[in-house]
PDB file of C-alpha atoms in Angstrom:
ATOM      1  CA  MET A   1     -99.053   7.161  54.604  1.00  0.00           C
ATOM      2  CA  THR A   2    -101.865   4.838  55.650  1.00  0.00           C
ATOM      3  CA  ASN A   3    -100.311   4.340  59.072  1.00  0.00           C
ATOM      4  CA  ALA A   4     -99.909   8.073  59.558  1.00  0.00           C
ATOM      5  CA  SER A   5    -103.534   8.666  58.572  1.00  0.00           C
ATOM      6  CA  THR A   6    -104.730   5.967  60.974  1.00  0.00           C
ATOM      7  CA  ALA A   7    -102.642   7.383  63.798  1.00  0.00           C
ATOM      8  CA  LEU A   8    -104.025  10.883  63.159  1.00  0.00           C
ATOM      9  CA  LYS A   9    -107.585   9.568  63.226  1.00  0.00           C
ATOM     10  CA  ARG A  10    -106.944   7.812  66.524  1.00  0.00           C
ATOM     11  CA  HIS A  11    -105.397  10.948  67.985  1.00  0.00           C
ATOM     12  CA  LEU A  12    -108.415  13.045  67.005  1.00  0.00           C
ATOM     13  CA  LEU A  13    -111.023  10.456  67.954  1.00  0.00           C
ATOM     14  CA  ALA A  14    -110.440  10.408  71.700  1.00  0.00           C
ATOM     15  CA  PRO A  15    -111.090  14.122  72.361  1.00  0.00           C
ATOM     16  CA  ALA A  16    -114.078  13.918  70.016  1.00  0.00           C
ATOM     17  CA  ILE A  17    -115.564  11.065  72.008  1.00  0.00           C
ATOM     18  CA  LEU A  18    -115.046  13.013  75.242  1.00  0.00           C
ATOM     19  CA  MET A  19    -116.798  16.022  73.765  1.00  0.00           C
ATOM     20  CA  LEU A  20    -119.692  13.834  72.629  1.00  0.00           C
ATOM     21  CA  SER A  21    -119.952  12.261  76.075  1.00  0.00           C
ATOM     22  CA  MET A  22    -120.401  15.620  77.778  1.00  0.00           C
ATOM     23  CA  PRO A  23    -123.692  16.473  75.970  1.00  0.00           C
ATOM     24  CA  LEU A  24    -124.824  12.931  76.814  1.00  0.00           C
ATOM     25  CA  SER A  25    -124.105  13.570  80.461  1.00  0.00           C
ATOM     26  CA  GLY A  26    -125.806  16.934  80.187  1.00  0.00           C
ATOM     27  CA  SER A  27    -128.943  15.394  78.746  1.00  0.00           C
ATOM     28  CA  VAL A  28    -129.029  12.845  81.573  1.00  0.00           C
ATOM     29  CA  LEU A  29    -128.636  15.633  84.128  1.00  0.00           C
ATOM     30  CA  ALA A  30    -131.348  17.726  82.502  1.00  0.00           C
ATOM     31  CA  GLN A  31    -133.800  14.817  82.455  1.00  0.00           C
ATOM     32  CA  VAL A  32    -133.061  13.845  86.046  1.00  0.00           C
ATOM     33  CA  ALA A  33    -133.307  17.449  87.209  1.00  0.00           C
ATOM     34  CA  GLN A  34    -136.707  17.683  85.563  1.00  0.00           C
ATOM     35  CA  ASP A  35    -137.811  14.436  87.183  1.00  0.00           C
ATOM     36  CA  SER A  36    -136.626  15.613  90.602  1.00  0.00           C
ATOM     37  CA  SER A  37    -138.198  19.063  90.321  1.00  0.00           C
ATOM     38  CA  THR A  38    -141.368  17.737  91.897  1.00  0.00           C
ATOM     39  CA  LYS A  39    -139.446  16.390  94.876  1.00  0.00           C
ATOM     40  CA  ASP A  40    -138.792  18.376  97.991  1.00  0.00           C
ATOM     41  CA  PRO A  41    -135.194  19.636  98.001  1.00  0.00           C
ATOM     42  CA  VAL A  42    -132.925  18.756 100.881  1.00  0.00           C
ATOM     43  CA  GLU A  43    -133.689  21.073 103.740  1.00  0.00           C
ATOM     44  CA  MET A  44    -130.500  23.050 104.199  1.00  0.00           C
ATOM     45  CA  GLU A  45    -130.480  23.039 107.957  1.00  0.00           C
ATOM     46  CA  VAL A  46    -126.809  22.126 107.611  1.00  0.00           C
ATOM     47  CA  ASN A  47    -123.835  24.366 108.114  1.00  0.00           C
ATOM     48  CA  LEU A  48    -121.269  23.001 105.650  1.00  0.00           C
ATOM     49  CA  LYS A  49    -118.451  23.940 107.991  1.00  0.00           C
ATOM     50  CA  ASP A  50    -119.881  21.364 110.405  1.00  0.00           C
ATOM     51  CA  VAL A  51    -120.053  18.694 107.695  1.00  0.00           C
ATOM     52  CA  VAL A  52    -117.030  19.230 105.462  1.00  0.00           C
ATOM     53  CA  LYS A  53    -114.119  18.147 107.618  1.00  0.00           C
ATOM     54  CA  PHE A  54    -110.658  16.690 107.118  1.00  0.00           C
ATOM     55  CA  ASN A  55    -110.802  12.927 106.861  1.00  0.00           C
ATOM     56  CA  TRP A  56    -108.300  10.175 106.166  1.00  0.00           C
ATOM     57  CA  GLY A  57    -108.175   6.415 105.953  1.00  0.00           C
ATOM     58  CA  PHE A  58    -107.294   3.333 103.978  1.00  0.00           C
ATOM     59  CA  GLN A  59    -108.113   2.067 100.507  1.00  0.00           C
ATOM     60  CA  GLY A  60    -107.285  -1.042  98.536  1.00  0.00           C
ATOM     61  CA  ALA A  61    -108.126  -2.670  95.201  1.00  0.00           C
ATOM     62  CA  THR A  62    -107.406  -5.849  93.282  1.00  0.00           C
ATOM     63  CA  GLN A  63    -105.858  -5.684  89.810  1.00  0.00           C
ATOM     64  CA  GLY A  64    -108.008  -4.514  86.915  1.00  0.00           C
ATOM     65  CA  ALA A  65    -107.631  -3.538  83.268  1.00  0.00           C
ATOM     66  CA  GLY A  66    -104.132  -2.062  83.327  1.00  0.00           C
ATOM     67  CA  THR A  67    -104.101  -1.331  87.070  1.00  0.00           C
ATOM     68  CA  PRO A  68    -102.302  -3.294  89.836  1.00  0.00           C
ATOM     69  CA  ASN A  69    -103.144  -4.887  93.164  1.00  0.00           C
ATOM     70  CA  GLN A  70    -102.728  -2.010  95.576  1.00  0.00           C
ATOM     71  CA  ALA A  71    -103.390  -0.692  99.068  1.00  0.00           C
ATOM     72  CA  GLY A  72    -102.538   2.537 100.837  1.00  0.00           C
ATOM     73  CA  LEU A  73    -103.546   5.719 102.614  1.00  0.00           C
ATOM     74  CA  GLY A  74    -105.610   8.693 101.494  1.00  0.00           C
ATOM     75  CA  PHE A  75    -106.850  11.969 102.880  1.00  0.00           C
ATOM     76  CA  PHE A  76    -109.343  14.680 102.000  1.00  0.00           C
ATOM     77  CA  LEU A  77    -108.433  18.238 103.061  1.00  0.00           C
ATOM     78  CA  PRO A  78    -110.996  21.067 102.736  1.00  0.00           C
ATOM     79  CA  MET A  79    -108.914  24.182 102.049  1.00  0.00           C
ATOM     80  CA  MET A  80    -111.837  26.620 101.981  1.00  0.00           C
ATOM     81  CA  VAL A  81    -115.475  26.053 102.926  1.00  0.00           C
ATOM     82  CA  SER A  82    -118.174  28.552 101.958  1.00  0.00           C
ATOM     83  CA  ASP A  83    -121.931  28.577 102.546  1.00  0.00           C
ATOM     84  CA  ASN A  84    -122.546  26.218  99.637  1.00  0.00           C
ATOM     85  CA  GLY A  85    -119.183  24.858  98.429  1.00  0.00           C
ATOM     86  CA  VAL A  86    -115.709  23.605  99.218  1.00  0.00           C
ATOM     87  CA  LEU A  87    -112.269  23.984  97.667  1.00  0.00           C
ATOM     88  CA  PHE A  88    -110.440  20.734  98.434  1.00  0.00           C
ATOM     89  CA  LEU A  89    -107.268  18.674  98.149  1.00  0.00           C
ATOM     90  CA  ASP A  90    -107.638  14.902  97.730  1.00  0.00           C
ATOM     91  CA  VAL A  91    -104.456  12.786  97.948  1.00  0.00           C
ATOM     92  CA  LEU A  92    -103.781   9.034  97.722  1.00  0.00           C
ATOM     93  CA  ALA A  93    -100.548   7.078  98.153  1.00  0.00           C
ATOM     94  CA  ASN A  94    -100.601   3.362  97.400  1.00  0.00           C
ATOM     95  CA  ALA A  95     -98.202   0.439  97.528  1.00  0.00           C
ATOM     96  CA  ASN A  96     -98.511  -1.609  94.323  1.00  0.00           C
ATOM     97  CA  PHE A  97     -98.105  -5.373  94.599  1.00  0.00           C
ATOM     98  CA  ALA A  98     -97.347  -8.236  92.226  1.00  0.00           C
ATOM     99  CA  ASP A  99    -100.028  -9.568  89.889  1.00  0.00           C
ATOM    100  CA  PHE A 100    -101.896 -12.734  90.727  1.00  0.00           C
ATOM    101  CA  GLY A 101     -99.875 -15.737  89.500  1.00  0.00           C
ATOM    102  CA  ASP A 102     -99.802 -16.198  85.730  1.00  0.00           C
ATOM    103  CA  TYR A 103    -102.404 -13.471  85.179  1.00  0.00           C
ATOM    104  CA  SER A 104    -100.927 -10.212  83.935  1.00  0.00           C
ATOM    105  CA  SER A 105    -102.786  -6.986  84.641  1.00  0.00           C
ATOM    106  CA  ILE A 106    -101.114  -5.389  81.597  1.00  0.00           C
ATOM    107  CA  ILE A 107    -101.725  -8.378  79.200  1.00  0.00           C
ATOM    108  CA  ASN A 108     -98.369 -10.166  78.765  1.00  0.00           C
ATOM    109  CA  THR A 109     -95.738  -9.128  81.320  1.00  0.00           C
ATOM    110  CA  GLU A 110     -96.556  -9.753  84.953  1.00  0.00           C
ATOM    111  CA  VAL A 111     -96.247  -6.813  87.324  1.00  0.00           C
ATOM    112  CA  ASP A 112     -93.838  -7.807  90.104  1.00  0.00           C
ATOM    113  CA  GLY A 113     -92.371  -6.543  93.359  1.00  0.00           C
ATOM    114  CA  THR A 114     -93.672  -3.675  95.482  1.00  0.00           C
ATOM    115  CA  THR A 115     -93.673  -0.115  94.125  1.00  0.00           C
ATOM    116  CA  LEU A 116     -95.361   3.199  94.890  1.00  0.00           C
ATOM    117  CA  SER A 117     -98.122   5.187  93.162  1.00  0.00           C
ATOM    118  CA  THR A 118     -99.568   8.568  94.075  1.00  0.00           C
ATOM    119  CA  SER A 119    -102.624  10.556  93.042  1.00  0.00           C
ATOM    120  CA  THR A 120    -103.385  14.221  93.789  1.00  0.00           C
ATOM    121  CA  ARG A 121    -106.564  16.132  92.983  1.00  0.00           C
ATOM    122  CA  ILE A 122    -107.465  19.762  93.587  1.00  0.00           C
ATOM    123  CA  GLY A 123    -111.089  20.621  92.994  1.00  0.00           C
ATOM    124  CA  TYR A 124    -114.121  22.667  93.831  1.00  0.00           C
ATOM    125  CA  ARG A 125    -117.564  21.259  94.678  1.00  0.00           C
ATOM    126  CA  TRP A 126    -120.718  23.231  95.304  1.00  0.00           C
ATOM    127  CA  LEU A 127    -124.446  22.807  95.883  1.00  0.00           C
ATOM    128  CA  THR A 128    -127.068  24.215  93.540  1.00  0.00           C
ATOM    129  CA  ASP A 129    -129.424  26.869  94.927  1.00  0.00           C
ATOM    130  CA  ASP A 130    -132.091  24.263  95.837  1.00  0.00           C
ATOM    131  CA  SER A 131    -129.432  21.791  97.085  1.00  0.00           C
ATOM    132  CA  ALA A 132    -130.833  19.177  94.722  1.00  0.00           C
ATOM    133  CA  TRP A 133    -127.428  18.682  93.046  1.00  0.00           C
ATOM    134  CA  MET A 134    -123.795  18.708  94.027  1.00  0.00           C
ATOM    135  CA  LEU A 135    -121.577  19.801  91.132  1.00  0.00           C
ATOM    136  CA  GLY A 136    -117.808  19.664  90.950  1.00  0.00           C
ATOM    137  CA  VAL A 137    -114.689  20.075  88.842  1.00  0.00           C
ATOM    138  CA  ASN A 138    -111.221  18.736  89.607  1.00  0.00           C
ATOM    139  CA  GLY A 139    -107.784  18.263  88.133  1.00  0.00           C
ATOM    140  CA  GLY A 140    -104.531  16.698  89.230  1.00  0.00           C
ATOM    141  CA  TYR A 141    -101.438  14.603  88.672  1.00  0.00           C
ATOM    142  CA  ASP A 142    -100.791  10.870  89.145  1.00  0.00           C
ATOM    143  CA  THR A 143     -97.596   8.802  89.248  1.00  0.00           C
ATOM    144  CA  ARG A 144     -96.953   5.076  89.062  1.00  0.00           C
ATOM    145  CA  GLU A 145     -93.781   3.061  89.495  1.00  0.00           C
ATOM    146  CA  MET A 146     -94.017  -0.393  87.891  1.00  0.00           C
ATOM    147  CA  ALA A 147     -91.665  -3.340  88.391  1.00  0.00           C
ATOM    148  CA  THR A 148     -91.888  -6.219  85.943  1.00  0.00           C
ATOM    149  CA  GLY A 149     -91.165  -9.922  86.075  1.00  0.00           C
ATOM    150  CA  SER A 150     -91.846 -12.947  83.895  1.00  0.00           C
ATOM    151  CA  ALA A 151     -94.423 -13.219  81.113  1.00  0.00           C
ATOM    152  CA  ASP A 152     -97.659 -15.160  81.547  1.00  0.00           C
ATOM    153  CA  THR A 153     -97.526 -16.090  77.851  1.00  0.00           C
ATOM    154  CA  GLY A 154     -94.822 -18.701  78.394  1.00  0.00           C
ATOM    155  CA  VAL A 155     -92.318 -16.643  76.387  1.00  0.00           C
ATOM    156  CA  PRO A 156     -88.957 -16.495  78.220  1.00  0.00           C
ATOM    157  CA  VAL A 157     -87.865 -12.934  79.002  1.00  0.00           C
ATOM    158  CA  THR A 158     -84.725 -11.401  80.448  1.00  0.00           C
ATOM    159  CA  ASN A 159     -83.557  -7.960  81.614  1.00  0.00           C
ATOM    160  CA  SER A 160     -86.808  -7.059  83.397  1.00  0.00           C
ATOM    161  CA  GLN A 161     -87.091  -3.344  84.143  1.00  0.00           C
ATOM    162  CA  GLU A 162     -88.665  -1.021  86.702  1.00  0.00           C
ATOM    163  CA  VAL A 163     -90.252   1.997  84.997  1.00  0.00           C
ATOM    164  CA  ASP A 164     -92.148   5.173  85.934  1.00  0.00           C
ATOM    165  CA  PHE A 165     -95.313   6.657  84.421  1.00  0.00           C
ATOM    166  CA  GLN A 166     -97.092   9.972  85.022  1.00  0.00           C
ATOM    167  CA  GLN A 167    -100.394  11.465  83.911  1.00  0.00           C
ATOM    168  CA  VAL A 168    -102.513  14.578  84.287  1.00  0.00           C
ATOM    169  CA  ALA A 169    -106.214  14.179  84.940  1.00  0.00           C
ATOM    170  CA  PHE A 170    -109.409  16.227  84.707  1.00  0.00           C
ATOM    171  CA  GLY A 171    -112.914  15.504  85.939  1.00  0.00           C
ATOM    172  CA  ILE A 172    -116.466  16.863  86.090  1.00  0.00           C
ATOM    173  CA  GLU A 173    -118.938  15.557  88.699  1.00  0.00           C
ATOM    174  CA  ALA A 174    -122.661  15.825  89.369  1.00  0.00           C
ATOM    175  CA  VAL A 175    -124.525  14.099  92.204  1.00  0.00           C
ATOM    176  CA  SER A 176    -128.218  14.113  93.176  1.00  0.00           C
ATOM    177  CA  ASP A 177    -130.158  12.011  95.663  1.00  0.00           C
ATOM    178  CA  THR A 178    -130.646   9.380  92.933  1.00  0.00           C
ATOM    179  CA  TRP A 179    -128.212   9.976  90.075  1.00  0.00           C
ATOM    180  CA  ASN A 180    -124.545  10.739  89.628  1.00  0.00           C
ATOM    181  CA  VAL A 181    -122.472  11.508  86.545  1.00  0.00           C
ATOM    182  CA  ASN A 182    -118.691  11.565  86.222  1.00  0.00           C
ATOM    183  CA  VAL A 183    -116.819  12.696  83.087  1.00  0.00           C
ATOM    184  CA  TYR A 184    -113.050  12.211  83.184  1.00  0.00           C
ATOM    185  CA  ALA A 185    -109.845  12.343  81.149  1.00  0.00           C
ATOM    186  CA  LEU A 186    -106.535  10.664  82.022  1.00  0.00           C
ATOM    187  CA  VAL A 187    -103.672  11.909  79.844  1.00  0.00           C
ATOM    188  CA  PRO A 188    -100.138  10.445  80.132  1.00  0.00           C
ATOM    189  CA  VAL A 189     -97.225  12.896  80.094  1.00  0.00           C
ATOM    190  CA  ASP A 190     -93.421  12.720  79.943  1.00  0.00           C
ATOM    191  CA  ASP A 191     -92.180   9.239  78.922  1.00  0.00           C
ATOM    192  CA  THR A 192     -95.258   7.199  78.016  1.00  0.00           C
ATOM    193  CA  GLU A 193     -93.527   4.121  76.552  1.00  0.00           C
ATOM    194  CA  TYR A 194     -90.747   1.892  77.912  1.00  0.00           C
ATOM    195  CA  ARG A 195     -88.910  -1.315  77.118  1.00  0.00           C
ATOM    196  CA  LEU A 196     -90.055  -3.688  79.894  1.00  0.00           C
ATOM    197  CA  ASN A 197     -87.808  -6.658  79.139  1.00  0.00           C
ATOM    198  CA  SER A 198     -86.124  -8.497  76.263  1.00  0.00           C
ATOM    199  CA  VAL A 199     -89.425  -9.109  74.482  1.00  0.00           C
ATOM    200  CA  TYR A 200     -92.161  -6.666  75.522  1.00  0.00           C
ATOM    201  CA  ASP A 201     -92.690  -2.897  75.506  1.00  0.00           C
ATOM    202  CA  GLY A 202     -95.182  -1.154  77.764  1.00  0.00           C
ATOM    203  CA  GLY A 203     -97.092   2.107  77.396  1.00  0.00           C
ATOM    204  CA  SER A 204     -99.451   4.175  79.550  1.00  0.00           C
ATOM    205  CA  LEU A 205    -102.932   4.772  78.154  1.00  0.00           C
ATOM    206  CA  ASP A 206    -104.919   7.911  77.478  1.00  0.00           C
ATOM    207  CA  THR A 207    -108.394   7.200  78.848  1.00  0.00           C
ATOM    208  CA  TYR A 208    -111.494   9.356  78.240  1.00  0.00           C
ATOM    209  CA  GLY A 209    -114.772   8.264  79.776  1.00  0.00           C
ATOM    210  CA  VAL A 210    -118.147   8.947  81.301  1.00  0.00           C
ATOM    211  CA  ASP A 211    -119.897   7.015  84.095  1.00  0.00           C
ATOM    212  CA  VAL A 212    -123.588   7.330  84.952  1.00  0.00           C
ATOM    213  CA  GLY A 213    -124.679   5.972  88.331  1.00  0.00           C
ATOM    214  CA  TYR A 214    -128.002   5.262  90.020  1.00  0.00           C
ATOM    215  CA  SER A 215    -128.672   4.880  93.759  1.00  0.00           C
ATOM    216  CA  ILE A 216    -130.992   1.938  94.306  1.00  0.00           C
ATOM    217  CA  THR A 217    -130.955   2.809  98.002  1.00  0.00           C
ATOM    218  CA  PRO A 218    -128.848   5.404  99.846  1.00  0.00           C
ATOM    219  CA  GLU A 219    -126.372   2.597 100.637  1.00  0.00           C
ATOM    220  CA  PHE A 220    -126.527   0.544  97.418  1.00  0.00           C
ATOM    221  CA  GLN A 221    -125.311   2.130  94.175  1.00  0.00           C
ATOM    222  CA  THR A 222    -124.711   0.967  90.618  1.00  0.00           C
ATOM    223  CA  SER A 223    -123.160   2.607  87.584  1.00  0.00           C
ATOM    224  CA  VAL A 224    -122.403   1.943  83.930  1.00  0.00           C
ATOM    225  CA  GLY A 225    -119.799   3.690  81.833  1.00  0.00           C
ATOM    226  CA  TYR A 226    -118.130   4.080  78.473  1.00  0.00           C
ATOM    227  CA  TYR A 227    -114.450   4.832  77.840  1.00  0.00           C
ATOM    228  CA  TYR A 228    -112.076   5.260  74.939  1.00  0.00           C
ATOM    229  CA  GLN A 229    -108.430   4.347  75.414  1.00  0.00           C
ATOM    230  CA  LYS A 230    -105.357   4.823  73.252  1.00  0.00           C
ATOM    231  CA  GLY A 231    -101.611   4.487  73.688  1.00  0.00           C
ATOM    232  CA  ASP A 232     -98.400   5.194  71.860  1.00  0.00           C
ATOM    233  CA  LEU A 233     -97.985   1.492  71.120  1.00  0.00           C
ATOM    234  CA  GLY A 234    -101.334   1.418  69.330  1.00  0.00           C
ATOM    235  CA  TYR A 235    -102.320  -2.094  70.341  1.00  0.00           C
ATOM    236  CA  ALA A 236    -104.860  -1.041  72.981  1.00  0.00           C
ATOM    237  CA  ASP A 237    -106.668   1.657  70.988  1.00  0.00           C
ATOM    238  CA  GLY A 238    -110.426   1.302  71.135  1.00  0.00           C
ATOM    239  CA  SER A 239    -113.596   1.589  73.185  1.00  0.00           C
ATOM    240  CA  GLY A 240    -114.713  -0.205  76.306  1.00  0.00           C
ATOM    241  CA  VAL A 241    -117.587  -0.453  78.769  1.00  0.00           C
ATOM    242  CA  GLN A 242    -117.571  -0.854  82.521  1.00  0.00           C
ATOM    243  CA  GLY A 243    -120.001  -1.365  85.362  1.00  0.00           C
ATOM    244  CA  ARG A 244    -119.833  -1.041  89.116  1.00  0.00           C
ATOM    245  CA  VAL A 245    -121.820  -2.142  92.139  1.00  0.00           C
ATOM    246  CA  ALA A 246    -120.955  -0.529  95.489  1.00  0.00           C
ATOM    247  CA  TYR A 247    -122.315  -0.832  99.011  1.00  0.00           C
ATOM    248  CA  ASN A 248    -121.839   1.753 101.747  1.00  0.00           C
ATOM    249  CA  ILE A 249    -121.759  -0.216 104.989  1.00  0.00           C
ATOM    250  CA  GLY A 250    -121.672   2.950 107.052  1.00  0.00           C
ATOM    251  CA  SER A 251    -119.277   4.789 109.377  1.00  0.00           C
ATOM    252  CA  GLY A 252    -116.993   5.594 106.436  1.00  0.00           C
ATOM    253  CA  PHE A 253    -116.698   1.968 105.241  1.00  0.00           C
ATOM    254  CA  SER A 254    -117.639   0.923 101.669  1.00  0.00           C
ATOM    255  CA  ILE A 255    -116.906  -1.947  99.270  1.00  0.00           C
ATOM    256  CA  GLY A 256    -117.328  -2.281  95.510  1.00  0.00           C
ATOM    257  CA  THR A 257    -117.036  -4.634  92.559  1.00  0.00           C
ATOM    258  CA  ASN A 258    -116.049  -3.512  89.060  1.00  0.00           C
ATOM    259  CA  LEU A 259    -116.447  -5.188  85.681  1.00  0.00           C
ATOM    260  CA  SER A 260    -114.911  -3.887  82.440  1.00  0.00           C
ATOM    261  CA  TYR A 261    -114.604  -5.114  78.874  1.00  0.00           C
ATOM    262  CA  ASP A 262    -112.638  -3.910  75.848  1.00  0.00           C
ATOM    263  CA  ASP A 263    -110.799  -5.599  72.979  1.00  0.00           C
ATOM    264  CA  ALA A 264    -107.372  -5.044  74.530  1.00  0.00           C
ATOM    265  CA  PHE A 265    -107.959  -6.414  78.038  1.00  0.00           C
ATOM    266  CA  ASP A 266    -111.088  -8.508  77.373  1.00  0.00           C
ATOM    267  CA  GLY A 267    -113.217  -8.943  80.501  1.00  0.00           C
ATOM    268  CA  ARG A 268    -111.726  -7.870  83.825  1.00  0.00           C
ATOM    269  CA  VAL A 269    -113.211  -8.058  87.324  1.00  0.00           C
ATOM    270  CA  SER A 270    -111.812  -6.225  90.325  1.00  0.00           C
ATOM    271  CA  ALA A 271    -112.879  -5.368  93.861  1.00  0.00           C
ATOM    272  CA  ASP A 272    -112.108  -2.404  96.099  1.00  0.00           C
ATOM    273  CA  ILE A 273    -112.494  -1.350  99.707  1.00  0.00           C
ATOM    274  CA  LEU A 274    -112.479   2.098 101.320  1.00  0.00           C
ATOM    275  CA  TYR A 275    -112.481   3.186 104.936  1.00  0.00           C
ATOM    276  CA  ARG A 276    -112.334   6.784 106.136  1.00  0.00           C
ATOM    277  CA  PHE A 277    -111.906   7.950 109.726  1.00  0.00           C
ATOM    278  CA  ALA A 278    -113.190  11.234 111.139  1.00  0.00           C
ATOM    279  CA  THR A 279    -116.438  11.276 109.163  1.00  0.00           C
ATOM    280  CA  PRO A 280    -118.811  13.830 110.680  1.00  0.00           C
ATOM    281  CA  GLU A 281    -121.285  12.386 113.145  1.00  0.00           C
ATOM    282  CA  ALA A 282    -124.795  13.276 112.013  1.00  0.00           C
ATOM    283  CA  PRO A 283    -126.997  15.052 114.552  1.00  0.00           C
ATOM    284  CA  LYS A 284    -130.378  13.841 115.675  1.00  0.00           C
ATOM    285  CA  ALA A 285    -133.562  14.347 113.669  1.00  0.00           C
ATOM    286  CA  PRO A 286    -134.857  16.402 111.994  1.00  0.00           C
ATOM    287  CA  VAL A 287    -131.613  17.469 110.328  1.00  0.00           C
ATOM    288  CA  LYS A 288    -130.160  13.929 110.139  1.00  0.00           C
ATOM    289  CA  LYS A 289    -131.749  13.381 106.748  1.00  0.00           C
ATOM    290  CA  ALA A 290    -130.028  16.438 105.336  1.00  0.00           C
ATOM    291  CA  TRP A 291    -126.645  15.377 106.717  1.00  0.00           C
ATOM    292  CA  ASN A 292    -127.006  11.930 105.123  1.00  0.00           C
ATOM    293  CA  ALA A 293    -128.106  13.234 101.713  1.00  0.00           C
ATOM    294  CA  PRO A 294    -125.862  12.004  98.823  1.00  0.00           C
ATOM    295  CA  THR A 295    -125.367  15.620  97.747  1.00  0.00           C
ATOM    296  CA  ILE A 296    -123.916  16.484 101.159  1.00  0.00           C
ATOM    297  CA  LYS A 297    -121.831  13.335 101.439  1.00  0.00           C
ATOM    298  CA  GLY A 298    -120.576  13.888  97.889  1.00  0.00           C
ATOM    299  CA  LEU A 299    -118.813  17.054  99.000  1.00  0.00           C
ATOM    300  CA  THR A 300    -116.146  14.971 100.799  1.00  0.00           C
ATOM    301  CA  ASP A 301    -116.074  11.765  98.739  1.00  0.00           C
ATOM    302  CA  ALA A 302    -112.767  10.701  97.152  1.00  0.00           C
ATOM    303  CA  VAL A 303    -112.498  11.476  93.425  1.00  0.00           C
ATOM    304  CA  ASP A 304    -113.020   8.488  91.117  1.00  0.00           C
ATOM    305  CA  ASN A 305    -111.021   7.232  88.089  1.00  0.00           C
ATOM    306  CA  ARG A 306    -107.419   8.115  88.906  1.00  0.00           C
ATOM    307  CA  GLY A 307    -105.196   5.090  88.291  1.00  0.00           C
ATOM    308  CA  VAL A 308    -102.394   5.145  85.703  1.00  0.00           C
ATOM    309  CA  ARG A 309    -103.371   2.411  83.237  1.00  0.00           C
ATOM    310  CA  VAL A 310    -100.683   0.441  81.361  1.00  0.00           C
ATOM    311  CA  HIS A 311    -100.785  -2.016  78.454  1.00  0.00           C
ATOM    312  CA  ASP A 312     -97.885  -3.989  76.968  1.00  0.00           C
ATOM    313  CA  SER A 313     -97.142  -5.666  73.647  1.00  0.00           C
ATOM    314  CA  TRP A 314     -94.204  -7.394  72.026  1.00  0.00           C
ATOM    315  CA  ASP A 315     -91.318  -5.462  70.576  1.00  0.00           C
ATOM    316  CA  ASP A 316     -91.444  -6.242  66.843  1.00  0.00           C
ATOM    317  CA  CYS A 317     -87.645  -6.108  66.636  1.00  0.00           C
ATOM    318  CA  SER A 318     -86.831  -8.158  69.748  1.00  0.00           C
ATOM    319  CA  SER A 319     -84.699 -11.253  69.276  1.00  0.00           C
ATOM    320  CA  THR A 320     -87.814 -13.399  69.680  1.00  0.00           C
ATOM    321  CA  PHE A 321     -89.870 -11.781  66.937  1.00  0.00           C
ATOM    322  CA  THR A 322     -87.243 -10.407  64.484  1.00  0.00           C
ATOM    323  CA  VAL A 323     -87.575 -13.525  62.338  1.00  0.00           C
ATOM    324  CA  PHE A 324     -91.205 -12.566  61.613  1.00  0.00           C
ATOM    325  CA  ASN A 325     -90.483  -8.905  60.820  1.00  0.00           C
ATOM    326  CA  SER A 326     -88.455  -8.202  57.705  1.00  0.00           C
ATOM    327  CA  ALA A 327     -88.229  -4.495  58.634  1.00  0.00           C
ATOM    328  CA  CYS A 328     -85.847  -5.219  61.545  1.00  0.00           C
TER     329      CYS A 328
END
C-alpha cells in the first residue's frame, strides 16, 4: 500500500510542478515586459515573408543526462507566414553514437553502436502588437533507437539488446530582446521500459521543466532551468537544475555548453553545435537592427528540449541480484 501511495504521489507531482512553473514564467514575463515598456520597440520595417524562410543545416551534441552523442540534419519549414506570425514545421534526424569509454550516458549500461533518432515539431509563433515579444506554442513527436553494450560498473552482462523509445512533447516559448522563457513537457508513450541485457532494465523519462534565459549581448546568452523527471522504473524520480551558455558566432553558426545536476545522473556536462544554411541576409541600415532583433530571429530558431531521455537500473530478479531479493 505504501508503494502504491508513493507511486501515486510521484505521478501527480510532475504535472503539479509544471503547472507551478507556468505562473513563475508568467511572473518573469510580466516583470520583464514592465521593465522593457520604457524601451523603444523594434521598428517593424520588416516584412516577415522576407525574413521567415526555409532553412536547413547540421547539428551535433555530446552525451548528457540520459541523451547520447549525436549528429545529424535538421530543417525549418514555414508553412504559413502572416503579417506578424508563422505556422512552422521543425524536423531533426540524428545518428546516435556510442558513449565515451566507460562513461554511461544512462548510468550503468553503455550506449553502443550507431542508431537513429528523430524529432518533429509543429508550432505557431507570433509577435506582440509592439513587437517587443515573440510568443510561441509547439507540439510534436520524438523517436529514439538505442543499442546497448557492456556496463561501466564492471558487472558482466550478456544478451545486450537494441530497443526503441517514443515520446510526445509540448512547449511554450517567449522571447524578448533581453529575456527568453521556455516551458516544456516530454512524455514517453508506447513501451517505456525494456530489458537491456542480463542485468539491467532501461526506461524513458517523463521530463517537465522551465528555462529562463538572459542575453548578455545579442550574441552571448545564458539560461538557468528547473526540471522534474520520473520514469516507470522509479529510480530516477526527482528534481534537477540545469544551466547553459551559448554563443552565436554569426551566419547561422552557434555553439553551446550545458551543465545539469540531479540525484539520478549527478553532474553532467555536454556541448552542442548548430549550423543553418539559407539564413536571410539582413539589409543595410536602418532596418538591419530590426532584422537582427532576437524576437525576429526567434521566429525561425529550432525548438529546444526535444531529446528522448533514458535511465537504467538493475533488474532486481536478474541472476546477478536474485540472491539479494527474497521476492524473486
